[in-house]
XYZ file of N, CA and C in Angstrom:
618
model
N 1.033 5.209 15.365
C 1.133 4.231 16.438
C 0.271 4.649 17.619
N -0.093 3.663 18.434
C -0.924 3.937 19.589
C -0.128 4.691 20.635
N -0.702 5.752 21.137
C -0.020 6.562 22.146
C -0.708 6.471 23.493
N -1.613 5.490 23.698
C -2.289 5.380 24.962
C -1.295 5.041 26.061
N -1.468 5.635 27.262
C -0.540 5.352 28.356
C -0.632 3.899 28.788
N 0.487 3.353 29.207
C 0.515 1.987 29.693
C 0.745 0.950 28.614
N 0.740 1.351 27.355
C 0.982 0.405 26.269
C 2.284 0.762 25.586
N 3.263 -0.149 25.561
C 4.558 0.171 24.966
C 4.438 0.480 23.496
N 5.135 1.474 23.081
C 5.091 1.889 21.690
C 6.070 1.071 20.863
N 5.578 0.480 19.773
C 6.460 -0.270 18.887
C 7.050 0.701 17.872
N 8.370 0.802 17.850
C 9.022 1.737 16.954
C 8.903 1.295 15.507
N 8.864 0.003 15.279
C 8.795 -0.484 13.914
C 8.155 -1.855 13.908
N 7.335 -2.102 12.902
C 6.756 -3.427 12.739
C 7.815 -4.450 12.354
N 8.868 -3.984 11.701
C 9.890 -4.887 11.183
C 10.895 -5.331 12.241
N 11.185 -4.471 13.210
C 12.264 -4.749 14.159
C 12.073 -6.045 14.950
N 10.886 -6.306 15.530
C 10.741 -7.562 16.284
C 11.027 -8.785 15.433
N 10.559 -8.782 14.199
C 10.762 -9.919 13.312
C 12.230 -10.071 12.929
N 12.877 -8.957 12.579
C 14.280 -9.006 12.186
C 15.178 -9.430 13.349
N 14.948 -8.857 14.527
C 15.780 -9.178 15.679
C 15.596 -10.628 16.117
N 14.341 -11.070 16.148
C 14.069 -12.431 16.604
C 14.637 -13.458 15.638
N 14.447 -13.226 14.337
C 14.983 -14.174 13.354
C 16.505 -14.179 13.378
N 17.119 -13.003 13.577
C 18.585 -12.924 13.651
C 19.115 -13.697 14.855
N 18.472 -13.520 16.016
C 18.934 -14.199 17.230
C 18.831 -15.712 17.087
N 17.724 -16.186 16.534
C 17.559 -17.626 16.350
C 18.528 -18.155 15.289
N 18.783 -17.345 14.260
C 19.724 -17.759 13.226
C 21.120 -17.943 13.811
N 21.536 -16.999 14.638
C 22.854 -17.082 15.255
C 22.964 -18.283 16.191
N 21.828 -18.628 16.827
C 21.826 -19.759 17.753
C 21.597 -21.094 17.042
N 21.321 -21.018 15.736
C 21.055 -22.236 14.979
C 19.706 -22.843 15.274
N 18.758 -22.022 15.733
C 17.431 -22.522 16.113
C 16.308 -21.828 15.345
N 16.599 -21.369 14.129
C 15.610 -20.604 13.371
C 14.637 -21.559 12.661
N 13.553 -21.868 13.349
C 12.472 -22.670 12.795
C 11.173 -21.897 12.927
N 10.142 -22.348 12.206
C 8.849 -21.672 12.289
C 8.315 -21.677 13.717
N 8.419 -22.813 14.381
C 7.899 -22.910 15.734
C 8.592 -21.976 16.704
N 9.906 -21.941 16.663
C 10.661 -21.065 17.570
C 10.401 -19.597 17.275
N 10.292 -19.268 15.994
C 10.085 -17.874 15.615
C 8.720 -17.378 16.082
N 7.685 -18.176 15.862
C 6.344 -17.786 16.294
C 6.270 -17.658 17.807
N 6.823 -18.632 18.529
C 6.779 -18.589 19.996
C 7.494 -17.360 20.544
N 8.624 -16.995 19.942
C 9.407 -15.858 20.433
C 8.769 -14.523 20.095
N 8.026 -14.469 18.993
C 7.459 -13.198 18.561
C 6.296 -12.731 19.430
N 5.414 -13.627 19.774
C 4.259 -13.145 20.513
C 3.456 -14.231 21.162
N 4.126 -15.140 21.872
C 3.439 -16.195 22.584
C 2.501 -16.966 21.662
N 2.995 -17.254 20.468
C 2.241 -18.038 19.485
C 0.914 -17.376 19.122
N 0.904 -16.047 19.049
C -0.329 -15.334 18.734
C -0.693 -15.498 17.268
N -1.984 -15.414 16.981
C -2.452 -15.539 15.608
C -1.974 -14.378 14.741
N -1.874 -13.192 15.335
C -1.451 -12.033 14.552
C -0.066 -12.206 13.965
N 0.902 -12.557 14.809
C 2.267 -12.740 14.318
C 2.369 -13.934 13.386
N 1.553 -14.966 13.626
C 1.562 -16.126 12.722
C 1.114 -15.708 11.327
N 0.066 -14.896 11.246
C -0.405 -14.415 9.947
C 0.655 -13.559 9.262
N 1.297 -12.689 10.034
C 2.342 -11.826 9.469
C 3.491 -12.662 8.924
N 4.001 -13.570 9.740
C 5.163 -14.364 9.344
C 4.843 -15.279 8.162
N 3.738 -16.011 8.230
C 3.440 -16.992 7.190
C 3.066 -16.330 5.864
N 2.428 -15.169 5.923
C 2.138 -14.468 4.673
C 3.423 -13.914 4.070
N 4.363 -13.483 4.922
C 5.666 -13.042 4.418
C 6.391 -14.182 3.704
N 6.287 -15.390 4.249
C 6.942 -16.539 3.629
C 6.403 -16.793 2.228
N 5.114 -16.581 2.039
C 4.530 -16.802 0.705
C 4.960 -15.724 -0.280
N 5.412 -14.579 0.248
C 5.847 -13.481 -0.613
C 7.338 -13.543 -0.939
N 8.042 -14.530 -0.374
C 9.463 -14.677 -0.673
C 9.676 -15.058 -2.138
N 10.834 -14.714 -2.719
C 11.117 -15.089 -4.109
C 11.355 -16.595 -4.233
N 10.294 -17.326 -4.521
C 10.343 -18.777 -4.613
C 9.884 -19.226 -5.998
N 10.175 -20.471 -6.391
C 9.748 -20.963 -7.707
C 8.233 -20.926 -7.858
N 7.728 -20.801 -9.097
C 6.278 -20.813 -9.336
C 5.636 -22.069 -8.756
N 4.464 -21.880 -8.161
C 3.762 -23.013 -7.575
C 4.118 -23.283 -6.134
N 5.091 -22.545 -5.574
C 5.520 -22.777 -4.192
C 4.442 -22.405 -3.181
N 3.475 -21.587 -3.602
C 2.412 -21.183 -2.676
C 1.614 -22.381 -2.180
N 1.631 -23.493 -2.944
C 0.941 -24.704 -2.501
C 1.531 -25.178 -1.174
N 2.857 -25.009 -1.001
C 3.532 -25.417 0.230
C 3.518 -24.316 1.276
N 3.833 -23.088 0.863
C 3.939 -21.994 1.831
C 2.581 -21.604 2.415
N 1.491 -21.960 1.733
C 0.156 -21.633 2.248
C -0.294 -22.603 3.330
N 0.372 -23.753 3.450
C -0.061 -24.756 4.421
C -0.049 -24.217 5.860
N 1.032 -23.526 6.311
C 0.980 -22.961 7.666
C -0.179 -21.984 7.866
N -0.535 -21.237 6.820
C -1.660 -20.311 6.924
C -2.980 -21.077 7.042
N -3.111 -22.159 6.300
C -4.315 -22.978 6.403
C -4.449 -23.563 7.810
N -3.333 -24.054 8.350
C -3.344 -24.616 9.705
C -3.720 -23.545 10.725
N -3.109 -22.373 10.593
C -3.367 -21.273 11.532
C -4.820 -20.831 11.498
N -5.357 -20.639 10.303
C -6.728 -20.133 10.192
C -7.761 -21.182 10.597
N -7.467 -22.458 10.356
C -8.363 -23.522 10.829
C -8.415 -23.516 12.351
N -7.260 -23.347 12.985
C -7.229 -23.315 14.442
C -7.982 -22.105 14.991
N -7.858 -20.981 14.321
C -8.628 -19.808 14.736
C -10.120 -20.080 14.594
N -10.489 -20.719 13.485
C -11.890 -21.035 13.224
C -12.446 -22.001 14.274
N -11.597 -22.896 14.770
C -12.020 -23.884 15.763
C -11.966 -23.351 17.197
N -11.495 -22.112 17.350
C -11.495 -21.496 18.671
C -10.275 -21.769 19.515
N -9.165 -22.183 18.887
C -7.924 -22.381 19.640
C -7.490 -21.052 20.261
N -6.945 -21.063 21.483
C -6.502 -19.804 22.103
C -5.205 -19.262 21.511
N -4.401 -20.127 20.899
C -3.155 -19.693 20.260
C -2.763 -20.731 19.213
N -1.751 -20.409 18.433
C -1.319 -21.280 17.337
C -0.583 -22.502 17.886
N -0.954 -23.668 17.385
C -0.258 -24.908 17.739
C 0.182 -25.572 16.437
N 1.403 -25.321 16.052
C 1.905 -25.883 14.806
C 2.188 -27.377 14.956
N 1.772 -28.182 13.969
C 2.173 -29.594 13.977
C 3.694 -29.697 13.958
N 4.219 -30.803 14.443
C 5.659 -30.977 14.582
C 6.445 -30.704 13.320
N 5.947 -31.204 12.172
C 6.715 -31.032 10.930
C 6.780 -29.576 10.515
N 5.734 -28.788 10.829
C 5.767 -27.361 10.514
C 6.608 -26.596 11.536
N 6.474 -26.949 12.800
C 7.239 -26.264 13.849
C 8.740 -26.427 13.633
N 9.144 -27.577 13.077
C 10.570 -27.842 12.863
C 11.085 -27.313 11.528
N 10.199 -26.759 10.710
C 10.603 -26.288 9.388
C 11.600 -25.133 9.499
N 12.723 -25.243 8.792
C 13.755 -24.212 8.816
C 13.320 -22.993 8.014
N 13.785 -21.839 8.437
C 13.493 -20.574 7.757
C 14.796 -20.002 7.212
N 14.775 -19.542 5.973
C 15.943 -18.897 5.377
C 16.000 -17.454 5.887
N 16.892 -17.204 6.821
C 16.936 -15.890 7.471
C 17.268 -14.772 6.505
N 18.149 -15.018 5.550
C 18.554 -13.967 4.619
C 17.414 -13.590 3.689
N 16.699 -14.589 3.172
C 15.554 -14.294 2.302
C 14.468 -13.555 3.067
N 14.227 -13.979 4.303
C 13.220 -13.315 5.122
C 13.618 -11.875 5.395
N 14.885 -11.651 5.724
C 15.362 -10.289 6.004
C 15.205 -9.388 4.781
N 15.573 -9.921 3.599
C 15.452 -9.119 2.378
C 14.002 -8.757 2.088
N 13.088 -9.708 2.290
C 11.680 -9.427 2.028
C 11.132 -8.397 3.007
N 11.492 -8.518 4.289
C 11.023 -7.551 5.289
C 11.524 -6.151 4.943
N 12.800 -6.034 4.563
C 13.355 -4.726 4.209
C 12.731 -4.177 2.938
N 12.413 -5.070 2.005
C 11.788 -4.627 0.763
C 10.382 -4.085 1.006
N 9.748 -4.591 2.040
C 8.387 -4.144 2.373
C 8.374 -2.932 3.302
N 9.544 -2.421 3.674
C 9.593 -1.289 4.595
C 8.816 -0.071 4.119
N 8.831 0.280 2.823
C 8.000 1.423 2.412
C 6.524 1.222 2.746
N 6.043 -0.024 2.659
C 4.645 -0.312 2.980
C 4.426 -0.267 4.484
N 5.313 -0.917 5.245
C 5.121 -0.962 6.692
C 5.285 0.419 7.334
N 6.131 1.255 6.745
C 6.265 2.623 7.278
C 4.949 3.375 7.165
N 4.266 3.201 6.031
C 2.973 3.867 5.861
C 1.958 3.337 6.867
N 1.985 2.020 7.084
C 1.080 1.433 8.067
C 1.369 1.965 9.470
N 2.641 2.106 9.801
C 3.025 2.551 11.137
C 2.484 3.944 11.447
N 2.299 4.748 10.400
C 1.801 6.114 10.619
C 0.328 6.132 11.023
N -0.410 5.100 10.618
C -1.856 5.119 10.878
C -2.284 4.111 11.942
N -1.409 3.178 12.293
C -1.780 2.136 13.253
C -2.013 2.711 14.643
N -3.117 2.302 15.243
C -3.357 2.596 16.650
C -4.445 1.649 17.159
N -4.544 1.500 18.422
C -5.533 0.616 19.023
C -6.926 1.229 18.863
N -7.789 0.533 18.116
C -9.149 1.038 17.890
C -10.039 -0.100 17.384
N -11.347 0.093 17.534
C -12.346 -0.883 17.074
C -11.966 -2.300 17.502
N -11.556 -2.432 18.757
C -11.060 -3.723 19.247
C -12.164 -4.760 19.397
N -13.409 -4.359 19.225
C -14.510 -5.324 19.278
C -14.314 -6.435 18.247
N -13.619 -6.105 17.156
C -13.361 -7.093 16.102
C -12.549 -8.273 16.634
N -11.719 -8.052 17.664
C -10.812 -9.082 18.155
C -11.373 -9.854 19.347
N -12.614 -9.586 19.711
C -13.218 -10.314 20.820
C -13.388 -11.784 20.454
N -13.336 -12.641 21.473
C -13.375 -14.084 21.250
C -14.614 -14.523 20.469
N -15.733 -13.853 20.676
C -16.966 -14.264 19.996
C -16.893 -14.043 18.493
N -15.968 -13.196 18.028
C -15.824 -12.941 16.592
C -14.711 -13.772 15.959
N -13.909 -14.433 16.790
C -12.700 -15.081 16.292
C -12.999 -16.226 15.322
N -14.023 -17.017 15.595
C -14.331 -18.158 14.728
C -14.770 -17.696 13.342
N -15.614 -16.667 13.303
C -16.082 -16.158 12.013
C -14.932 -15.562 11.210
N -14.081 -14.804 11.883
C -12.903 -14.238 11.207
C -11.985 -15.352 10.732
N -11.806 -16.369 11.567
C -10.973 -17.502 11.183
C -11.498 -18.200 9.945
N -12.823 -18.347 9.847
C -13.423 -18.994 8.673
C -13.150 -18.171 7.416
N -13.295 -16.847 7.520
C -13.040 -15.985 6.374
C -11.563 -16.027 5.984
N -10.688 -16.013 6.974
C -9.252 -16.077 6.694
C -8.867 -17.422 6.082
N -9.572 -18.483 6.466
C -9.303 -19.788 5.864
C -9.636 -19.778 4.374
N -10.761 -19.161 4.026
C -11.145 -19.055 2.613
C -10.092 -18.278 1.833
N -9.597 -17.178 2.427
C -8.560 -16.379 1.774
C -7.280 -17.200 1.626
N -6.925 -17.948 2.674
C -5.727 -18.791 2.623
C -5.870 -19.888 1.575
N -7.084 -20.419 1.431
C -7.313 -21.462 0.428
C -7.161 -20.891 -0.978
N -7.580 -19.646 -1.162
C -7.382 -18.987 -2.460
C -5.891 -18.850 -2.756
N -5.101 -18.599 -1.712
C -3.651 -18.533 -1.873
C -3.078 -19.912 -2.197
N -3.648 -20.945 -1.581
C -3.173 -22.322 -1.762
C -3.370 -22.808 -3.200
N -4.436 -22.354 -3.845
C -4.716 -22.807 -5.205
C -3.649 -22.296 -6.174
N -3.127 -23.146 -7.041
C -2.067 -22.732 -7.975
C -2.617 -21.971 -9.177
N -3.207 -20.810 -8.903
C -3.772 -19.984 -9.965
C -2.750 -18.918 -10.350
N -2.339 -18.862 -11.613
C -1.314 -17.891 -12.023
C -1.710 -16.448 -11.715
N -0.749 -15.673 -11.212
C -0.865 -14.222 -11.011
C -1.844 -13.812 -9.907
N -2.350 -14.777 -9.127
C -3.339 -14.405 -8.110
C -2.801 -14.496 -6.684
N -1.668 -15.183 -6.461
C -1.206 -15.476 -5.115
C -0.813 -14.265 -4.297
N -0.303 -13.217 -4.952
C 0.166 -12.053 -4.200
C -0.965 -11.382 -3.436
N -2.149 -11.345 -4.011
C -3.264 -10.585 -3.422
C -3.763 -11.181 -2.099
N -4.058 -12.489 -2.030
C -4.455 -13.028 -0.719
C -3.327 -12.971 0.300
N -2.075 -13.149 -0.135
C -0.943 -13.069 0.799
C -0.834 -11.671 1.395
N -0.990 -10.648 0.553
C -0.917 -9.266 1.037
C -2.065 -8.960 1.991
N -3.254 -9.470 1.683
C -4.401 -9.216 2.560
C -4.206 -9.878 3.921
N -3.657 -11.095 3.933
C -3.400 -11.782 5.195
C -2.326 -11.064 6.008
N -1.344 -10.489 5.325
C -0.314 -9.705 6.008
C -0.941 -8.489 6.687
N -1.837 -7.798 5.984
C -2.496 -6.614 6.553
C -3.350 -6.996 7.755
N -4.103 -8.100 7.630
C -4.928 -8.560 8.752
C -4.041 -8.901 9.950
N -2.922 -9.592 9.685
C -2.005 -9.947 10.770
C -1.470 -8.725 11.495
N -1.101 -7.700 10.739
C -0.621 -6.446 11.343
C -1.719 -5.832 12.205
N -2.950 -5.866 11.700
C -4.080 -5.350 12.479
C -4.243 -6.085 13.799
N -4.077 -7.410 13.764
C -4.177 -8.206 14.988
C -3.045 -7.877 15.952
N -1.816 -7.778 15.438
C -0.669 -7.497 16.291
C -0.845 -6.176 17.021
N -1.318 -5.175 16.300
C -1.460 -3.834 16.874
C -2.858 -3.556 17.417
N -3.741 -4.569 17.367
C -5.119 -4.406 17.847
C -5.812 -3.222 17.163
N -5.566 -3.086 15.864
C -6.191 -2.037 15.074
C -7.288 -2.673 14.217
N -8.531 -2.543 14.683
C -9.648 -3.171 14.001
C -9.905 -2.614 12.618
N -9.612 -1.318 12.419
C -9.842 -0.715 11.117
C -8.890 -1.314 10.079
N -7.615 -1.424 10.413
C -6.630 -2.003 9.492
C -6.967 -3.466 9.211
N -7.343 -4.215 10.257
C -7.707 -5.616 10.063
C -8.919 -5.738 9.143
N -9.900 -4.842 9.299
C -11.092 -4.877 8.453
C -10.742 -4.566 6.991
N -9.827 -3.623 6.786
C -9.368 -3.319 5.424
C -8.704 -4.550 4.811
N -7.878 -5.235 5.605
C -7.237 -6.454 5.128
C -8.244 -7.529 4.769
N -9.280 -7.672 5.590
C -10.324 -8.656 5.301
C -11.075 -8.314 4.012
N -11.369 -7.034 3.826
C -12.056 -6.609 2.597
C -11.183 -6.878 1.375
N -9.900 -6.575 1.494
C -8.958 -6.855 0.408
C -8.889 -8.357 0.143
N -8.974 -9.139 1.221
C -8.956 -10.588 1.081
C -10.168 -11.114 0.331
N -11.328 -10.556 0.621
C -12.548 -10.956 -0.096
C -12.398 -10.653 -1.582
N -11.861 -9.497 -1.906
C -11.639 -9.143 -3.310
C -10.652 -10.105 -3.961
N -9.632 -10.540 -3.201
C -8.657 -11.474 -3.760
C -9.294 -12.831 -4.034
N -10.240 -13.238 -3.198
C -10.968 -14.491 -3.437
C -11.805 -14.380 -4.702
N -12.478 -13.241 -4.859
C -13.276 -13.005 -6.071
C -12.386 -13.057 -7.310
N -11.202 -12.436 -7.212
C -10.259 -12.450 -8.327
C -9.822 -13.876 -8.653
N -9.513 -14.658 -7.626
C -9.077 -16.044 -7.832
C -10.167 -16.871 -8.490
N -11.404 -16.725 -8.014
C -12.527 -17.467 -8.594
C -12.732 -17.054 -10.044
N -12.627 -15.756 -10.325
C -12.785 -15.264 -11.695
C -11.720 -15.849 -12.621
N -10.477 -15.885 -12.133
C -9.398 -16.460 -12.936
C -9.606 -17.958 -13.158
N -10.084 -18.664 -12.130
C -10.361 -20.088 -12.279
C -11.434 -20.343 -13.326
N -12.479 -19.535 -13.294
C -13.561 -19.676 -14.277
C -13.041 -19.399 -15.681
N -12.210 -18.362 -15.808
C -11.652 -18.013 -17.122
C -10.749 -19.125 -17.647
N -9.901 -19.673 -16.756
C -9.009 -20.757 -17.165
C -9.801 -21.988 -17.570
N -10.831 -22.313 -16.772
C -11.673 -23.461 -17.068
C -12.385 -23.289 -18.417
N -12.895 -22.075 -18.650
C -13.578 -21.803 -19.936
C -12.605 -21.909 -21.097
N -11.372 -21.456 -20.869
C -10.362 -21.547 -21.911
C -10.029 -22.985 -22.279
N -9.913 -23.845 -21.249
C -9.647 -25.275 -21.504
C -10.806 -25.928 -22.246
N -12.012 -25.584 -21.851
C -13.184 -26.158 -22.514
C -13.241 -25.739 -23.967
N -12.876 -24.482 -24.229
C -12.877 -23.995 -25.620
C -11.831 -24.739 -26.459
N -10.671 -25.022 -25.834
C -9.614 -25.745 -26.557
C -10.039 -27.175 -26.847
N -10.677 -27.819 -25.861
C -11.082 -29.210 -26.007
C -12.224 -29.388 -26.988
N -13.012 -28.356 -27.158
C -14.147 -28.449 -28.072
C -13.921 -27.611 -29.348
């Protein structure tokens, strides 16, 4: 974690999400819009973290077509230069299953603990406004790969978006860059699987 003076130290990546979702759940106000606003003033980093976590929840096959929509909206807004996330009304009002979210966050604790050991504020040039549109475009491509109903490929772009989101939250350019690189590989994997599936169908038809 970052130890620079004047910057509060986050004890855990999971605690803000767990506490905020719990408080909204108890108040009966646990929606995507309320959760994002409470986490970090509708920041893109927390939006990426939360929405990628939603895609990793234990849901029926093909659900990524729906769960990827908030990520597509978020990354398009980043690409267009929005200063913060503005969820459309139907997404902002979408209810969140607090128990499923809590279980997924706790299940990912071994991963987030490892990240917490290396996270610190560095290479912040990546987060400058002049780079935001290009990063947003790349994240949109990764989100679109997640949106496509390609078997066995959805976990990889979701994980890469989660890593990028953590990098944004903690202003760690190195971690965000690793997430982006992983995302590019996930896009390549998705395209490769699409080509293989398409070739398989053509072989069956002919």
